[in-house]
Amino acid sequence: MTVARLRRARAALAALAACLLALAAPAAPATAATPVRAARAEAPAPPPLADGFGLTQIGTATGSATNFVITVTTPQVAGPHTIRILLPADYAARPDKRYPVLYFLHGASDNPSNPALAYPALTAAQSMITVIPDGGLRGWYTDWLDQGTAAGAQNWETFHLGQVLPFVDANLRTLTDRGHRAVGGLSMGGFGALHYAQDRPELFGQVLTMSGANDLSTDEMIIRGAVVATLTNIGTVLCGPSDGHPCGLDFGPTVSSDAIFGTPYPVFNADWRWNAADPASRLALLAHTGIAVYTGNGNGSPGDMEFWAEGTAKRVKDHLDALGLPYHYVDYGNGAGWGADCHGGHTPGCWAQDLVDYVPRLEAAFAAA
């Protein structure tokens, strides 16, 4: 590929970053018909959690006893970070019982403080705990190559697997073998789920990717372009005049396109770190892991990120077939018949239905482990 073509590709691909966002409507302010004092007296509080493993809690937990958010700091990642925890309804009443855990990874430009990430199928789960850790607006679920950027420390994989996971096991009644632990995610988090399951197969017995950025190879330069766009904030040129709300295409301090995996440009194998991290090329590492892949088709529109996500999902499927590995694969196309609010796009309405299909399968797999 010539330098001129690379420059044109960079501009075109980065413009698609807007499609990568996994945004949901912000929570409406809470209202109550009864006085706050009475509600506090009646509502059970979240269980107390002790600091440890490099995590320090700040403030108090917010939410209910079974759906709450804590905020932590860690030297591994700059800034405060929220973690949402969903407990089964019988957790407090069954002090003798231990539960399997799903680590659910969100998409770009989202945060676990967003109540919409507690999808109905997750909150309705009767036999497992769900943990939704902060992955940053564009953390990409990895320890960045360049730790000296304006974004500060960005060791996301170390934060999640070396700190959050043992913190959860130490504070909650979890089953700690790989057969009772899963990792899943959507969009950016779909990449993260495959990446973590491949890097640490001894930790996770099940992996889920929904509309994931499943391929970082040169076969999917669109996906690379979207990653680069989140780093360089090139999409902010698409933002209109401020209405008092933050621009959804501003992912924090602007950093180099090389910050995470080095240069993304395939010249003389300079992009080898991108290829080494490509989930679609590392599927043999999941030989003993339950695999689930969900995708739509974006209604055939290249302007919808789901159009490109479908391409990565199909490539994953082809590689799994070549390896002879079992998997659960759903391509719901334009969303017809896939829930009431899915139209095949890169949207929460489709992911909610993915989880309606997946969670009972996961609970069954946990029960059989």
CSV table of N, CA and C in Angstrom, one decimal, residues 301-363:
chain,number,residue,atom,x,y,z
A,301,SER,N,-25.7,-1.3,5.3
A,301,SER,CA,-25.2,0.1,5.2
A,301,SER,C,-23.8,0.2,5.8
A,302,PRO,N,-22.7,0.6,4.9
A,302,PRO,CA,-21.4,0.7,5.5
A,302,PRO,C,-21.3,1.9,6.5
A,303,GLY,N,-22.3,2.7,6.6
A,303,GLY,CA,-22.3,3.8,7.5
A,303,GLY,C,-22.7,3.3,8.9
A,304,ASP,N,-23.1,2.1,9.1
A,304,ASP,CA,-23.5,1.5,10.4
A,304,ASP,C,-22.3,0.6,10.8
A,305,MET,N,-21.8,0.8,12.0
A,305,MET,CA,-20.7,-0.1,12.4
A,305,MET,C,-21.0,-1.5,12.4
A,306,GLU,N,-22.3,-1.9,12.5
A,306,GLU,CA,-22.7,-3.3,12.5
A,306,GLU,C,-22.4,-4.0,11.2
A,307,PHE,N,-22.4,-3.2,10.1
A,307,PHE,CA,-22.0,-3.7,8.8
A,307,PHE,C,-20.6,-4.3,8.9
A,308,TRP,N,-19.7,-3.6,9.5
A,308,TRP,CA,-18.3,-4.0,9.6
A,308,TRP,C,-18.2,-5.1,10.7
A,309,ALA,N,-18.9,-5.0,11.8
A,309,ALA,CA,-18.9,-6.0,12.9
A,309,ALA,C,-19.3,-7.3,12.3
A,310,GLU,N,-20.3,-7.3,11.4
A,310,GLU,CA,-20.7,-8.6,10.8
A,310,GLU,C,-19.5,-9.3,10.1
A,311,GLY,N,-18.7,-8.4,9.4
A,311,GLY,CA,-17.6,-9.0,8.7
A,311,GLY,C,-16.6,-9.6,9.6
A,312,THR,N,-16.4,-9.0,10.8
A,312,THR,CA,-15.4,-9.6,11.7
A,312,THR,C,-16.0,-10.9,12.3
A,313,ALA,N,-17.3,-10.9,12.6
A,313,ALA,CA,-18.0,-12.1,13.2
A,313,ALA,C,-17.9,-13.2,12.2
A,314,LYS,N,-18.1,-13.0,10.9
A,314,LYS,CA,-18.0,-14.0,9.9
A,314,LYS,C,-16.6,-14.6,9.8
A,315,ARG,N,-15.6,-13.7,9.9
A,315,ARG,CA,-14.2,-14.2,9.9
A,315,ARG,C,-13.9,-15.0,11.1
A,316,VAL,N,-14.4,-14.6,12.3
A,316,VAL,CA,-14.2,-15.5,13.4
A,316,VAL,C,-14.9,-16.8,13.2
A,317,LYS,N,-16.1,-16.8,12.7
A,317,LYS,CA,-16.8,-18.1,12.4
A,317,LYS,C,-16.0,-19.0,11.5
A,318,ASP,N,-15.5,-18.4,10.4
A,318,ASP,CA,-14.7,-19.2,9.4
A,318,ASP,C,-13.5,-19.8,10.1
A,319,HIS,N,-12.8,-19.0,10.9
A,319,HIS,CA,-11.6,-19.5,11.6
A,319,HIS,C,-11.9,-20.6,12.6
A,320,LEU,N,-13.1,-20.5,13.3
A,320,LEU,CA,-13.5,-21.5,14.2
A,320,LEU,C,-13.8,-22.8,13.5
A,321,ASP,N,-14.5,-22.7,12.3
A,321,ASP,CA,-14.8,-23.8,11.5
A,321,ASP,C,-13.5,-24.5,11.1
A,322,ALA,N,-12.5,-23.7,10.6
A,322,ALA,CA,-11.3,-24.3,10.2
A,322,ALA,C,-10.5,-25.0,11.3
A,323,LEU,N,-10.7,-24.6,12.5
A,323,LEU,CA,-10.1,-25.2,13.7
A,323,LEU,C,-10.9,-26.3,14.2
A,324,GLY,N,-12.1,-26.5,13.8
A,324,GLY,CA,-13.0,-27.5,14.3
A,324,GLY,C,-13.5,-27.3,15.7
A,325,LEU,N,-13.6,-26.0,16.1
A,325,LEU,CA,-14.0,-25.7,17.5
A,325,LEU,C,-15.5,-25.4,17.5
A,326,PRO,N,-16.2,-25.9,18.6
A,326,PRO,CA,-17.6,-25.6,18.7
A,326,PRO,C,-17.9,-24.2,19.1
A,327,TYR,N,-19.1,-23.7,18.8
A,327,TYR,CA,-19.4,-22.3,19.1
A,327,TYR,C,-20.9,-22.1,18.9
A,328,HIS,N,-21.4,-21.0,19.5
A,328,HIS,CA,-22.8,-20.6,19.3
A,328,HIS,C,-22.8,-19.3,18.5
A,329,TYR,N,-23.4,-19.3,17.3
A,329,TYR,CA,-23.2,-18.1,16.4
A,329,TYR,C,-24.6,-17.7,16.0
A,330,VAL,N,-24.9,-16.4,16.2
A,330,VAL,CA,-26.2,-15.8,15.8
A,330,VAL,C,-25.9,-14.6,14.9
A,331,ASP,N,-26.4,-14.6,13.7
A,331,ASP,CA,-26.4,-13.4,12.8
A,331,ASP,C,-27.9,-13.1,12.6
A,332,TYR,N,-28.4,-12.1,13.3
A,332,TYR,CA,-29.8,-11.7,13.2
A,332,TYR,C,-30.1,-10.7,12.1
A,333,GLY,N,-29.1,-10.5,11.2
A,333,GLY,CA,-29.4,-9.7,10.0
A,333,GLY,C,-29.9,-8.3,10.3
A,334,ASN,N,-31.1,-8.1,9.8
A,334,ASN,CA,-31.7,-6.7,10.0
A,334,ASN,C,-32.5,-6.6,11.2
A,335,GLY,N,-32.4,-7.7,12.1
A,335,GLY,CA,-33.1,-7.6,13.4
A,335,GLY,C,-34.5,-8.1,13.4
A,336,ALA,N,-35.1,-8.4,12.2
A,336,ALA,CA,-36.4,-8.9,12.2
A,336,ALA,C,-36.6,-10.1,13.0
A,337,GLY,N,-37.6,-10.0,14.0
A,337,GLY,CA,-37.8,-11.1,14.9
A,337,GLY,C,-36.8,-11.2,16.0
A,338,TRP,N,-35.9,-10.3,16.1
A,338,TRP,CA,-34.9,-10.4,17.2
A,338,TRP,C,-35.2,-9.3,18.2
A,339,GLY,N,-36.2,-9.5,19.0
A,339,GLY,CA,-36.6,-8.6,20.0
A,339,GLY,C,-37.5,-7.4,19.4
A,340,ALA,N,-38.0,-6.6,20.3
A,340,ALA,CA,-38.9,-5.5,19.9
A,340,ALA,C,-38.2,-4.3,19.4
A,341,ASP,N,-36.9,-4.2,19.8
A,341,ASP,CA,-36.2,-2.9,19.5
A,341,ASP,C,-34.9,-3.1,18.8
A,342,CYS,N,-34.8,-4.2,18.0
A,342,CYS,CA,-33.6,-4.4,17.2
A,342,CYS,C,-33.9,-4.3,15.7
A,343,HIS,N,-33.1,-3.5,15.1
A,343,HIS,CA,-33.3,-3.3,13.6
A,343,HIS,C,-32.0,-3.5,12.9
A,344,GLY,N,-31.2,-4.4,13.5
A,344,GLY,CA,-29.9,-4.8,12.8
A,344,GLY,C,-28.7,-3.9,13.0
A,345,GLY,N,-28.9,-2.8,13.7
A,345,GLY,CA,-27.8,-1.8,13.8
A,345,GLY,C,-26.9,-2.1,15.1
A,346,HIS,N,-26.0,-1.2,15.2
A,346,HIS,CA,-25.0,-1.3,16.4
A,346,HIS,C,-25.7,-0.5,17.5
A,347,THR,N,-26.7,-1.2,18.1
A,347,THR,CA,-27.5,-0.5,19.1
A,347,THR,C,-27.9,-1.3,20.3
A,348,PRO,N,-28.2,-0.7,21.4
A,348,PRO,CA,-28.5,-1.4,22.6
A,348,PRO,C,-29.8,-2.3,22.5
A,349,GLY,N,-30.7,-2.0,21.6
A,349,GLY,CA,-31.9,-2.8,21.4
A,349,GLY,C,-31.5,-4.2,21.0
A,350,CYS,N,-30.5,-4.3,20.1
A,350,CYS,CA,-30.1,-5.6,19.7
A,350,CYS,C,-29.3,-6.3,20.7
A,351,TRP,N,-28.4,-5.6,21.5
A,351,TRP,CA,-27.6,-6.3,22.5
A,351,TRP,C,-28.5,-6.8,23.6
A,352,ALA,N,-29.6,-6.1,23.9
A,352,ALA,CA,-30.5,-6.5,25.0
A,352,ALA,C,-31.1,-7.9,24.6
A,353,GLN,N,-31.4,-8.1,23.3
A,353,GLN,CA,-32.0,-9.4,22.9
A,353,GLN,C,-30.9,-10.4,22.8
A,354,ASP,N,-29.7,-10.0,22.4
A,354,ASP,CA,-28.5,-11.0,22.4
A,354,ASP,C,-28.4,-11.6,23.8
A,355,LEU,N,-28.6,-10.8,24.9
A,355,LEU,CA,-28.4,-11.3,26.2
A,355,LEU,C,-29.6,-12.1,26.7
A,356,VAL,N,-30.8,-11.8,26.1
A,356,VAL,CA,-32.0,-12.6,26.4
A,356,VAL,C,-31.7,-14.1,25.9
A,357,ASP,N,-31.1,-14.2,24.8
A,357,ASP,CA,-30.7,-15.5,24.2
A,357,ASP,C,-29.5,-16.1,25.0
A,358,TYR,N,-28.6,-15.3,25.3
A,358,TYR,CA,-27.3,-15.8,25.9
A,358,TYR,C,-27.3,-16.2,27.3
A,359,VAL,N,-27.9,-15.4,28.2
A,359,VAL,CA,-27.8,-15.6,29.6
A,359,VAL,C,-28.4,-16.9,30.1
A,360,PRO,N,-29.5,-17.4,29.6
A,360,PRO,CA,-29.9,-18.8,30.0
A,360,PRO,C,-28.9,-19.8,29.6
A,361,ARG,N,-28.3,-19.6,28.4
A,361,ARG,CA,-27.3,-20.6,27.9
A,361,ARG,C,-26.1,-20.6,28.9
A,362,LEU,N,-25.7,-19.4,29.3
A,362,LEU,CA,-24.5,-19.3,30.2
A,362,LEU,C,-24.9,-19.9,31.5
A,363,GLU,N,-26.0,-19.6,32.1
A,363,GLU,CA,-26.4,-20.2,33.4
A,363,GLU,C,-26.4,-21.7,33.3
